[in-house]
Amino acid sequence: MIPRALHRFAVLTAVATLGLVGVGGLVTSHGVGMAVPDWPNTYGYNMFFFPVSRWVGGIFYEHSHRLFASGVGLFTTILALWLYGKSAQPLLRWGGLFLALLGLLTVLIVPRHWADGVVSGVTGIIAFSASWFWPRCEPSPKWLRRLGVLAFFGVVFQGVLGGLRVVLFKDQLGIFHATLAQLFFVLICLLAVFTSPFWQRRNWKATGQKREAGEADMATVSPGEPQLHGVVGRLAPLFLITTFLILCQLILGATMRHQHAGLAIPDFPLAYGKLWPAVDPGSVQIYNQHRIEVTAANPITAFQIELQMVHRILAGLILVAVASCAFAARNRSGKKASLSKPALIWLAFVLIQGLLGAATIWSNKAADIATLHVLTGAITLALGAILTSVAYRDRKSVLNYKQLLAFTPSGALGGFEPRPSTAGQTR
C-alpha cells in the first residue's frame, strides 16, 4: 500500500504546480518575460540572494516565477524519491555528502561564486540529514516510480527551456515552454491520483504487482459493477480524443500569446463585425490602423487572425465533445458510475473557460483575466487526462473480472482450476 502521506504530498505538489502555471501566466500576460535578461543568475546575483529591494515592476513577476519554479522542482524531487521508499536513503545520504563537499570546495576555490557554494552546501546538508529520517516504506510499483523519474527530468528540462528562452530571446521557445508546463501539470495530477486510496482500491493489476486471483479480489467488486464499468470503459476513446483536442487548443493559445495575437480580433462573438473576417492585405492594413491593443510590439498579420479563428472554432468543438462525454457517461452508465459526476464538473470548467476567453477579449486582454483563462485551461486538460485514465482503468478491471470468473478455488490443488462454461450456470 502507498502511504497516505505520500498521496497528500503529491496533491500538494500538484497545487504548487498549478500556482506555478498561474505565475508564469502573469509573466506572459504582463509582457515581462525579459524583465530579467540573464539566467540562471538574476542581474548577476545567485537568484536566492537577489536583494528584495530590487523586486520592482516586471522584475517582481519574473523573479518570483523563477523562485516558484525552484520550489516546484524541490517538491517534484522529493516526490520522485519518496516513490522509491526506503531504497532512496543511500542516494540521499551520498548525494547529500557530495553536494555539501562541492559547496565547500566552491567557496574555498572560487570565492566569487560563494553564493552558489552556499546553496549547494545547504542543499547537501539538508539531503544528508533527511536520509536519517526518510520514510521506510516499501518502494511504489515500478511503473509509478518511472513516472516519478519522468516528472523529475520533466521539471529539470522545463527549467532549462525557460532559461534558454531568456538567453536566446526566442518566442518560439516560449511556446514549447508553455506547452510543457501544461503537460507537466497533467503528469503531477496523475501521480496524485495514482497514489490515492481511490485508485488503489479500484485498480486491480495496474500497480504492476502480480497478485493471485482469490476471494479477496472477488470481494472488491459487486456483481453488477463490472457491467457498469464496462459501459464506461467503452467510452474511454471518446474521453481520450476530447482530451487531445484540449491539448491542441492549449498549444494554439500558447502560440497566440507568444506571438502577441491575443487580440488579433478585438470583438466577440463576431470577428470585426463578421462571422469570418476578411484577411486580404487591404483589410489587414485597416485593422492595424484601428487596433485597440496597445501592448503588441508588431502589427497583426492575416495568419494571426486566422489562428484566432481556428482557436474559436476548436473551442466550440471541445464544448460539444465534453458535453457528449458527460451525456454519454451519465445516460449509458447511470448516475452512480465513476465518471458521471466528474464529467459534469469537466463540462462546467469548459464553460467557465469559454466565458474567460470571451472576457479576455472584452476586457482588452486584462492580465488577471487572461491568466485565469490559462489556469482554467490547465485544470480542464488535467481533468480530461484523469477521467481518461479512470475510463481505461475501469475497462481493464472488467477484463480482469472476466478472467477471475474463469477460475474457481480448488482445495485439493491449492490453486485455481478453470471453470467450464455451462448454459444457465450462475456464480
PDB file of N, CA, C and O in Angstrom, residues 4-71:
ATOM      1  N   ARG A   4      -0.521   7.198   2.917  1.00  0.00           N
ATOM      2  CA  ARG A   4      -1.418   8.342   2.741  1.00  0.00           C
ATOM      3  C   ARG A   4      -0.613   9.646   2.673  1.00  0.00           C
ATOM      4  O   ARG A   4      -0.980  10.571   1.936  1.00  0.00           O
ATOM      5  N   ALA A   5       0.471   9.710   3.452  1.00  0.00           N
ATOM      6  CA  ALA A   5       1.280  10.931   3.470  1.00  0.00           C
ATOM      7  C   ALA A   5       1.887  11.195   2.093  1.00  0.00           C
ATOM      8  O   ALA A   5       1.988  12.353   1.663  1.00  0.00           O
ATOM      9  N   LEU A   6       2.283  10.156   1.393  1.00  0.00           N
ATOM     10  CA  LEU A   6       2.830  10.312   0.048  1.00  0.00           C
ATOM     11  C   LEU A   6       1.774  10.878  -0.894  1.00  0.00           C
ATOM     12  O   LEU A   6       2.056  11.774  -1.700  1.00  0.00           O
ATOM     13  N   HIS A   7       0.554  10.369  -0.802  1.00  0.00           N
ATOM     14  CA  HIS A   7      -0.533  10.881  -1.641  1.00  0.00           C
ATOM     15  C   HIS A   7      -0.798  12.358  -1.344  1.00  0.00           C
ATOM     16  O   HIS A   7      -0.965  13.163  -2.269  1.00  0.00           O
ATOM     17  N   ARG A   8      -0.831  12.702  -0.070  1.00  0.00           N
ATOM     18  CA  ARG A   8      -1.085  14.105   0.290  1.00  0.00           C
ATOM     19  C   ARG A   8       0.015  15.017  -0.241  1.00  0.00           C
ATOM     20  O   ARG A   8      -0.250  16.137  -0.689  1.00  0.00           O
ATOM     21  N   PHE A   9       1.250  14.530  -0.189  1.00  0.00           N
ATOM     22  CA  PHE A   9       2.343  15.344  -0.712  1.00  0.00           C
ATOM     23  C   PHE A   9       2.236  15.487  -2.230  1.00  0.00           C
ATOM     24  O   PHE A   9       2.560  16.546  -2.785  1.00  0.00           O
ATOM     25  N   ALA A  10       1.790  14.447  -2.903  1.00  0.00           N
ATOM     26  CA  ALA A  10       1.585  14.535  -4.354  1.00  0.00           C
ATOM     27  C   ALA A  10       0.514  15.567  -4.687  1.00  0.00           C
ATOM     28  O   ALA A  10       0.651  16.335  -5.651  1.00  0.00           O
ATOM     29  N   VAL A  11      -0.554  15.608  -3.875  1.00  0.00           N
ATOM     30  CA  VAL A  11      -1.603  16.615  -4.067  1.00  0.00           C
ATOM     31  C   VAL A  11      -1.028  18.014  -3.845  1.00  0.00           C
ATOM     32  O   VAL A  11      -1.306  18.958  -4.611  1.00  0.00           O
ATOM     33  N   LEU A  12      -0.210  18.172  -2.798  1.00  0.00           N
ATOM     34  CA  LEU A  12       0.424  19.465  -2.530  1.00  0.00           C
ATOM     35  C   LEU A  12       1.310  19.891  -3.706  1.00  0.00           C
ATOM     36  O   LEU A  12       1.310  21.061  -4.104  1.00  0.00           O
ATOM     37  N   THR A  13       2.044  18.946  -4.267  1.00  0.00           N
ATOM     38  CA  THR A  13       2.892  19.252  -5.417  1.00  0.00           C
ATOM     39  C   THR A  13       2.058  19.683  -6.619  1.00  0.00           C
ATOM     40  O   THR A  13       2.431  20.601  -7.371  1.00  0.00           O
ATOM     41  N   ALA A  14       0.907  19.043  -6.812  1.00  0.00           N
ATOM     42  CA  ALA A  14       0.022  19.422  -7.916  1.00  0.00           C
ATOM     43  C   ALA A  14      -0.523  20.834  -7.727  1.00  0.00           C
ATOM     44  O   ALA A  14      -0.586  21.621  -8.680  1.00  0.00           O
ATOM     45  N   VAL A  15      -0.896  21.169  -6.496  1.00  0.00           N
ATOM     46  CA  VAL A  15      -1.394  22.517  -6.210  1.00  0.00           C
ATOM     47  C   VAL A  15      -0.285  23.549  -6.454  1.00  0.00           C
ATOM     48  O   VAL A  15      -0.526  24.622  -7.040  1.00  0.00           O
ATOM     49  N   ALA A  16       0.924  23.240  -5.998  1.00  0.00           N
ATOM     50  CA  ALA A  16       2.042  24.153  -6.216  1.00  0.00           C
ATOM     51  C   ALA A  16       2.336  24.322  -7.703  1.00  0.00           C
ATOM     52  O   ALA A  16       2.653  25.423  -8.174  1.00  0.00           O
ATOM     53  N   THR A  17       2.215  23.240  -8.467  1.00  0.00           N
ATOM     54  CA  THR A  17       2.449  23.317  -9.911  1.00  0.00           C
ATOM     55  C   THR A  17       1.403  24.188 -10.585  1.00  0.00           C
ATOM     56  O   THR A  17       1.719  24.967 -11.495  1.00  0.00           O
ATOM     57  N   LEU A  18       0.153  24.073 -10.149  1.00  0.00           N
ATOM     58  CA  LEU A  18      -0.893  24.939 -10.694  1.00  0.00           C
ATOM     59  C   LEU A  18      -0.581  26.407 -10.388  1.00  0.00           C
ATOM     60  O   LEU A  18      -0.774  27.289 -11.236  1.00  0.00           O
ATOM     61  N   GLY A  19      -0.086  26.656  -9.167  1.00  0.00           N
ATOM     62  CA  GLY A  19       0.327  28.013  -8.826  1.00  0.00           C
ATOM     63  C   GLY A  19       1.444  28.512  -9.732  1.00  0.00           C
ATOM     64  O   GLY A  19       1.463  29.681 -10.146  1.00  0.00           O
ATOM     65  N   LEU A  20       2.383  27.621 -10.057  1.00  0.00           N
ATOM     66  CA  LEU A  20       3.478  27.990 -10.949  1.00  0.00           C
ATOM     67  C   LEU A  20       2.960  28.337 -12.343  1.00  0.00           C
ATOM     68  O   LEU A  20       3.426  29.293 -12.970  1.00  0.00           O
ATOM     69  N   VAL A  21       1.987  27.564 -12.830  1.00  0.00           N
ATOM     70  CA  VAL A  21       1.382  27.880 -14.126  1.00  0.00           C
ATOM     71  C   VAL A  21       0.738  29.263 -14.088  1.00  0.00           C
ATOM     72  O   VAL A  21       0.847  30.046 -15.043  1.00  0.00           O
ATOM     73  N   GLY A  22       0.093  29.577 -12.957  1.00  0.00           N
ATOM     74  CA  GLY A  22      -0.516  30.892 -12.814  1.00  0.00           C
ATOM     75  C   GLY A  22       0.507  32.017 -12.808  1.00  0.00           C
ATOM     76  O   GLY A  22       0.321  33.051 -13.467  1.00  0.00           O
ATOM     77  N   VAL A  23       1.598  31.836 -12.080  1.00  0.00           N
ATOM     78  CA  VAL A  23       2.647  32.863 -12.038  1.00  0.00           C
ATOM     79  C   VAL A  23       3.268  33.037 -13.425  1.00  0.00           C
ATOM     80  O   VAL A  23       3.532  34.162 -13.868  1.00  0.00           O
ATOM     81  N   GLY A  24       3.493  31.913 -14.112  1.00  0.00           N
ATOM     82  CA  GLY A  24       4.010  32.010 -15.475  1.00  0.00           C
ATOM     83  C   GLY A  24       3.048  32.723 -16.396  1.00  0.00           C
ATOM     84  O   GLY A  24       3.465  33.492 -17.277  1.00  0.00           O
ATOM     85  N   GLY A  25       1.739  32.483 -16.200  1.00  0.00           N
ATOM     86  CA  GLY A  25       0.747  33.196 -16.995  1.00  0.00           C
ATOM     87  C   GLY A  25       0.779  34.682 -16.739  1.00  0.00           C
ATOM     88  O   GLY A  25       0.617  35.488 -17.672  1.00  0.00           O
ATOM     89  N   LEU A  26       0.992  35.101 -15.494  1.00  0.00           N
ATOM     90  CA  LEU A  26       1.095  36.528 -15.187  1.00  0.00           C
ATOM     91  C   LEU A  26       2.313  37.158 -15.877  1.00  0.00           C
ATOM     92  O   LEU A  26       2.244  38.289 -16.364  1.00  0.00           O
ATOM     93  N   VAL A  27       3.411  36.412 -15.930  1.00  0.00           N
ATOM     94  CA  VAL A  27       4.613  36.921 -16.600  1.00  0.00           C
ATOM     95  C   VAL A  27       4.320  37.220 -18.066  1.00  0.00           C
ATOM     96  O   VAL A  27       4.647  38.289 -18.596  1.00  0.00           O
ATOM     97  N   THR A  28       3.661  36.260 -18.736  1.00  0.00           N
ATOM     98  CA  THR A  28       3.345  36.457 -20.150  1.00  0.00           C
ATOM     99  C   THR A  28       2.272  37.521 -20.341  1.00  0.00           C
ATOM    100  O   THR A  28       2.368  38.348 -21.252  1.00  0.00           O
ATOM    101  N   SER A  29       1.256  37.524 -19.474  1.00  0.00           N
ATOM    102  CA  SER A  29       0.162  38.487 -19.612  1.00  0.00           C
ATOM    103  C   SER A  29       0.649  39.913 -19.435  1.00  0.00           C
ATOM    104  O   SER A  29       0.162  40.836 -20.096  1.00  0.00           O
ATOM    105  N   HIS A  30       1.618  40.106 -18.548  1.00  0.00           N
ATOM    106  CA  HIS A  30       2.184  41.440 -18.328  1.00  0.00           C
ATOM    107  C   HIS A  30       3.306  41.751 -19.316  1.00  0.00           C
ATOM    108  O   HIS A  30       3.834  42.870 -19.306  1.00  0.00           O
ATOM    109  N   GLY A  31       3.699  40.783 -20.135  1.00  0.00           N
ATOM    110  CA  GLY A  31       4.749  41.018 -21.118  1.00  0.00           C
ATOM    111  C   GLY A  31       6.102  41.308 -20.501  1.00  0.00           C
ATOM    112  O   GLY A  31       6.873  42.118 -21.027  1.00  0.00           O
ATOM    113  N   VAL A  32       6.430  40.607 -19.392  1.00  0.00           N
ATOM    114  CA  VAL A  32       7.684  40.898 -18.679  1.00  0.00           C
ATOM    115  C   VAL A  32       8.604  39.677 -18.669  1.00  0.00           C
ATOM    116  O   VAL A  32       9.409  39.507 -17.760  1.00  0.00           O
ATOM    117  N   GLY A  33       8.486  38.840 -19.690  1.00  0.00           N
ATOM    118  CA  GLY A  33       9.311  37.645 -19.743  1.00  0.00           C
ATOM    119  C   GLY A  33      10.799  37.929 -19.829  1.00  0.00           C
ATOM    120  O   GLY A  33      11.622  37.089 -19.476  1.00  0.00           O
ATOM    121  N   MET A  34      11.159  39.125 -20.299  1.00  0.00           N
ATOM    122  CA  MET A  34      12.569  39.503 -20.409  1.00  0.00           C
ATOM    123  C   MET A  34      12.956  40.570 -19.388  1.00  0.00           C
ATOM    124  O   MET A  34      13.952  41.268 -19.559  1.00  0.00           O
ATOM    125  N   ALA A  35      12.173  40.682 -18.312  1.00  0.00           N
ATOM    126  CA  ALA A  35      12.492  41.674 -17.287  1.00  0.00           C
ATOM    127  C   ALA A  35      13.816  41.371 -16.607  1.00  0.00           C
ATOM    128  O   ALA A  35      14.504  42.271 -16.128  1.00  0.00           O
ATOM    129  N   VAL A  36      14.182  40.091 -16.545  1.00  0.00           N
ATOM    130  CA  VAL A  36      15.487  39.669 -16.032  1.00  0.00           C
ATOM    131  C   VAL A  36      16.238  39.076 -17.221  1.00  0.00           C
ATOM    132  O   VAL A  36      15.900  37.984 -17.682  1.00  0.00           O
ATOM    133  N   PRO A  37      17.264  39.755 -17.731  1.00  0.00           N
ATOM    134  CA  PRO A  37      17.882  39.344 -19.001  1.00  0.00           C
ATOM    135  C   PRO A  37      18.903  38.225 -18.896  1.00  0.00           C
ATOM    136  O   PRO A  37      19.381  37.747 -19.926  1.00  0.00           O
ATOM    137  N   ASP A  38      19.295  37.815 -17.687  1.00  0.00           N
ATOM    138  CA  ASP A  38      20.296  36.755 -17.564  1.00  0.00           C
ATOM    139  C   ASP A  38      19.697  35.536 -16.869  1.00  0.00           C
ATOM    140  O   ASP A  38      18.652  35.605 -16.218  1.00  0.00           O
ATOM    141  N   TRP A  39      20.395  34.413 -17.039  1.00  0.00           N
ATOM    142  CA  TRP A  39      19.954  33.133 -16.444  1.00  0.00           C
ATOM    143  C   TRP A  39      21.160  32.212 -16.376  1.00  0.00           C
ATOM    144  O   TRP A  39      22.022  32.248 -17.280  1.00  0.00           O
ATOM    145  N   PRO A  40      21.340  31.414 -15.326  1.00  0.00           N
ATOM    146  CA  PRO A  40      20.434  31.186 -14.193  1.00  0.00           C
ATOM    147  C   PRO A  40      20.518  32.246 -13.098  1.00  0.00           C
ATOM    148  O   PRO A  40      19.790  32.164 -12.120  1.00  0.00           O
ATOM    149  N   ASN A  41      21.427  33.215 -13.233  1.00  0.00           N
ATOM    150  CA  ASN A  41      21.510  34.287 -12.250  1.00  0.00           C
ATOM    151  C   ASN A  41      20.421  35.326 -12.496  1.00  0.00           C
ATOM    152  O   ASN A  41      19.744  35.313 -13.533  1.00  0.00           O
ATOM    153  N   THR A  42      20.283  36.230 -11.561  1.00  0.00           N
ATOM    154  CA  THR A  42      19.355  37.352 -11.682  1.00  0.00           C
ATOM    155  C   THR A  42      20.148  38.631 -11.507  1.00  0.00           C
ATOM    156  O   THR A  42      20.574  38.965 -10.398  1.00  0.00           O
ATOM    157  N   TYR A  43      20.403  39.305 -12.639  1.00  0.00           N
ATOM    158  CA  TYR A  43      21.245  40.506 -12.646  1.00  0.00           C
ATOM    159  C   TYR A  43      22.586  40.249 -11.958  1.00  0.00           C
ATOM    160  O   TYR A  43      23.073  41.060 -11.168  1.00  0.00           O
ATOM    161  N   GLY A  44      23.169  39.094 -12.246  1.00  0.00           N
ATOM    162  CA  GLY A  44      24.479  38.749 -11.712  1.00  0.00           C
ATOM    163  C   GLY A  44      24.458  38.091 -10.351  1.00  0.00           C
ATOM    164  O   GLY A  44      25.461  37.515  -9.922  1.00  0.00           O
ATOM    165  N   TYR A  45      23.336  38.142  -9.657  1.00  0.00           N
ATOM    166  CA  TYR A  45      23.212  37.519  -8.327  1.00  0.00           C
ATOM    167  C   TYR A  45      22.769  36.066  -8.478  1.00  0.00           C
ATOM    168  O   TYR A  45      22.048  35.720  -9.420  1.00  0.00           O
ATOM    169  N   ASN A  46      23.193  35.233  -7.546  1.00  0.00           N
ATOM    170  CA  ASN A  46      22.511  33.954  -7.394  1.00  0.00           C
ATOM    171  C   ASN A  46      21.051  34.269  -7.069  1.00  0.00           C
ATOM    172  O   ASN A  46      20.772  35.114  -6.212  1.00  0.00           O
ATOM    173  N   MET A  47      20.118  33.598  -7.743  1.00  0.00           N
ATOM    174  CA  MET A  47      18.707  34.003  -7.634  1.00  0.00           C
ATOM    175  C   MET A  47      18.190  34.001  -6.201  1.00  0.00           C
ATOM    176  O   MET A  47      17.304  34.783  -5.851  1.00  0.00           O
ATOM    177  N   PHE A  48      18.771  33.152  -5.345  1.00  0.00           N
ATOM    178  CA  PHE A  48      18.306  33.085  -3.960  1.00  0.00           C
ATOM    179  C   PHE A  48      18.871  34.209  -3.097  1.00  0.00           C
ATOM    180  O   PHE A  48      18.452  34.382  -1.953  1.00  0.00           O
ATOM    181  N   PHE A  49      19.810  34.972  -3.625  1.00  0.00           N
ATOM    182  CA  PHE A  49      20.419  36.076  -2.884  1.00  0.00           C
ATOM    183  C   PHE A  49      20.127  37.420  -3.538  1.00  0.00           C
ATOM    184  O   PHE A  49      20.727  38.422  -3.183  1.00  0.00           O
ATOM    185  N   PHE A  50      19.214  37.445  -4.507  1.00  0.00           N
ATOM    186  CA  PHE A  50      18.870  38.709  -5.161  1.00  0.00           C
ATOM    187  C   PHE A  50      18.156  39.612  -4.159  1.00  0.00           C
ATOM    188  O   PHE A  50      17.183  39.205  -3.522  1.00  0.00           O
ATOM    189  N   PRO A  51      18.615  40.862  -3.980  1.00  0.00           N
ATOM    190  CA  PRO A  51      18.040  41.750  -2.959  1.00  0.00           C
ATOM    191  C   PRO A  51      16.550  41.989  -3.160  1.00  0.00           C
ATOM    192  O   PRO A  51      16.101  42.271  -4.277  1.00  0.00           O
ATOM    193  N   VAL A  52      15.786  41.876  -2.081  1.00  0.00           N
ATOM    194  CA  VAL A  52      14.339  42.083  -2.145  1.00  0.00           C
ATOM    195  C   VAL A  52      14.019  43.505  -2.577  1.00  0.00           C
ATOM    196  O   VAL A  52      13.003  43.748  -3.244  1.00  0.00           O
ATOM    197  N   SER A  53      14.886  44.458  -2.242  1.00  0.00           N
ATOM    198  CA  SER A  53      14.641  45.860  -2.580  1.00  0.00           C
ATOM    199  C   SER A  53      14.580  46.086  -4.091  1.00  0.00           C
ATOM    200  O   SER A  53      14.031  47.090  -4.556  1.00  0.00           O
ATOM    201  N   ARG A  54      15.097  45.142  -4.864  1.00  0.00           N
ATOM    202  CA  ARG A  54      15.105  45.305  -6.318  1.00  0.00           C
ATOM    203  C   ARG A  54      13.993  44.518  -7.000  1.00  0.00           C
ATOM    204  O   ARG A  54      13.930  44.443  -8.221  1.00  0.00           O
ATOM    205  N   TRP A  55      13.112  43.954  -6.196  1.00  0.00           N
ATOM    206  CA  TRP A  55      11.953  43.254  -6.762  1.00  0.00           C
ATOM    207  C   TRP A  55      10.881  44.291  -7.117  1.00  0.00           C
ATOM    208  O   TRP A  55       9.890  44.457  -6.400  1.00  0.00           O
ATOM    209  N   VAL A  56      11.038  44.961  -8.202  1.00  0.00           N
ATOM    210  CA  VAL A  56      10.107  46.021  -8.601  1.00  0.00           C
ATOM    211  C   VAL A  56       9.674  45.804 -10.047  1.00  0.00           C
ATOM    212  O   VAL A  56      10.405  45.221 -10.852  1.00  0.00           O
ATOM    213  N   GLY A  57       8.474  46.304 -10.357  1.00  0.00           N
ATOM    214  CA  GLY A  57       7.985  46.241 -11.727  1.00  0.00           C
ATOM    215  C   GLY A  57       7.920  44.824 -12.259  1.00  0.00           C
ATOM    216  O   GLY A  57       7.529  43.869 -11.586  1.00  0.00           O
ATOM    217  N   GLY A  58       8.349  44.687 -13.524  1.00  0.00           N
ATOM    218  CA  GLY A  58       8.334  43.375 -14.159  1.00  0.00           C
ATOM    219  C   GLY A  58       9.312  42.406 -13.542  1.00  0.00           C
ATOM    220  O   GLY A  58       9.112  41.180 -13.631  1.00  0.00           O
ATOM    221  N   ILE A  59      10.360  42.923 -12.883  1.00  0.00           N
ATOM    222  CA  ILE A  59      11.334  42.041 -12.232  1.00  0.00           C
ATOM    223  C   ILE A  59      10.652  41.213 -11.152  1.00  0.00           C
ATOM    224  O   ILE A  59      10.989  40.036 -10.948  1.00  0.00           O
ATOM    225  N   PHE A  60       9.670  41.823 -10.465  1.00  0.00           N
ATOM    226  CA  PHE A  60       8.966  41.091  -9.406  1.00  0.00           C
ATOM    227  C   PHE A  60       8.307  39.833  -9.957  1.00  0.00           C
ATOM    228  O   PHE A  60       8.438  38.744  -9.377  1.00  0.00           O
ATOM    229  N   TYR A  61       7.608  39.959 -11.084  1.00  0.00           N
ATOM    230  CA  TYR A  61       6.901  38.805 -11.647  1.00  0.00           C
ATOM    231  C   TYR A  61       7.878  37.747 -12.143  1.00  0.00           C
ATOM    232  O   TYR A  61       7.721  36.549 -11.878  1.00  0.00           O
ATOM    233  N   GLU A  62       8.898  38.170 -12.892  1.00  0.00           N
ATOM    234  CA  GLU A  62       9.821  37.198 -13.470  1.00  0.00           C
ATOM    235  C   GLU A  62      10.669  36.515 -12.405  1.00  0.00           C
ATOM    236  O   GLU A  62      10.867  35.297 -12.448  1.00  0.00           O
ATOM    237  N   HIS A  63      11.162  37.287 -11.435  1.00  0.00           N
ATOM    238  CA  HIS A  63      11.989  36.680 -10.399  1.00  0.00           C
ATOM    239  C   HIS A  63      11.150  35.769  -9.503  1.00  0.00           C
ATOM    240  O   HIS A  63      11.604  34.675  -9.111  1.00  0.00           O
ATOM    241  N   SER A  64       9.916  36.177  -9.199  1.00  0.00           N
ATOM    242  CA  SER A  64       9.030  35.320  -8.404  1.00  0.00           C
ATOM    243  C   SER A  64       8.750  34.017  -9.144  1.00  0.00           C
ATOM    244  O   SER A  64       8.670  32.942  -8.531  1.00  0.00           O
ATOM    245  N   HIS A  65       8.625  34.116 -10.460  1.00  0.00           N
ATOM    246  CA  HIS A  65       8.393  32.919 -11.278  1.00  0.00           C
ATOM    247  C   HIS A  65       9.561  31.946 -11.132  1.00  0.00           C
ATOM    248  O   HIS A  65       9.354  30.731 -11.013  1.00  0.00           O
ATOM    249  N   ARG A  66      10.769  32.465 -11.128  1.00  0.00           N
ATOM    250  CA  ARG A  66      11.948  31.594 -11.003  1.00  0.00           C
ATOM    251  C   ARG A  66      12.013  30.945  -9.629  1.00  0.00           C
ATOM    252  O   ARG A  66      12.318  29.750  -9.510  1.00  0.00           O
ATOM    253  N   LEU A  67      11.730  31.709  -8.589  1.00  0.00           N
ATOM    254  CA  LEU A  67      11.765  31.144  -7.240  1.00  0.00           C
ATOM    255  C   LEU A  67      10.657  30.100  -7.061  1.00  0.00           C
ATOM    256  O   LEU A  67      10.875  29.045  -6.455  1.00  0.00           O
ATOM    257  N   PHE A  68       9.478  30.401  -7.593  1.00  0.00           N
ATOM    258  CA  PHE A  68       8.363  29.459  -7.504  1.00  0.00           C
ATOM    259  C   PHE A  68       8.717  28.172  -8.240  1.00  0.00           C
ATOM    260  O   PHE A  68       8.423  27.057  -7.771  1.00  0.00           O
ATOM    261  N   ALA A  69       9.361  28.319  -9.395  1.00  0.00           N
ATOM    262  CA  ALA A  69       9.759  27.139 -10.174  1.00  0.00           C
ATOM    263  C   ALA A  69      10.773  26.298  -9.397  1.00  0.00           C
ATOM    264  O   ALA A  69      10.730  25.058  -9.445  1.00  0.00           O
ATOM    265  N   SER A  70      11.674  26.956  -8.687  1.00  0.00           N
ATOM    266  CA  SER A  70      12.644  26.217  -7.874  1.00  0.00           C
ATOM    267  C   SER A  70      11.941  25.422  -6.775  1.00  0.00           C
ATOM    268  O   SER A  70      12.318  24.283  -6.480  1.00  0.00           O
ATOM    269  N   GLY A  71      10.909  26.031  -6.170  1.00  0.00           N
ATOM    270  CA  GLY A  71      10.150  25.323  -5.148  1.00  0.00           C
ATOM    271  C   GLY A  71       9.431  24.106  -5.701  1.00  0.00           C
ATOM    272  O   GLY A  71       9.433  23.033  -5.081  1.00  0.00           O
TER     273      GLY A  71
END
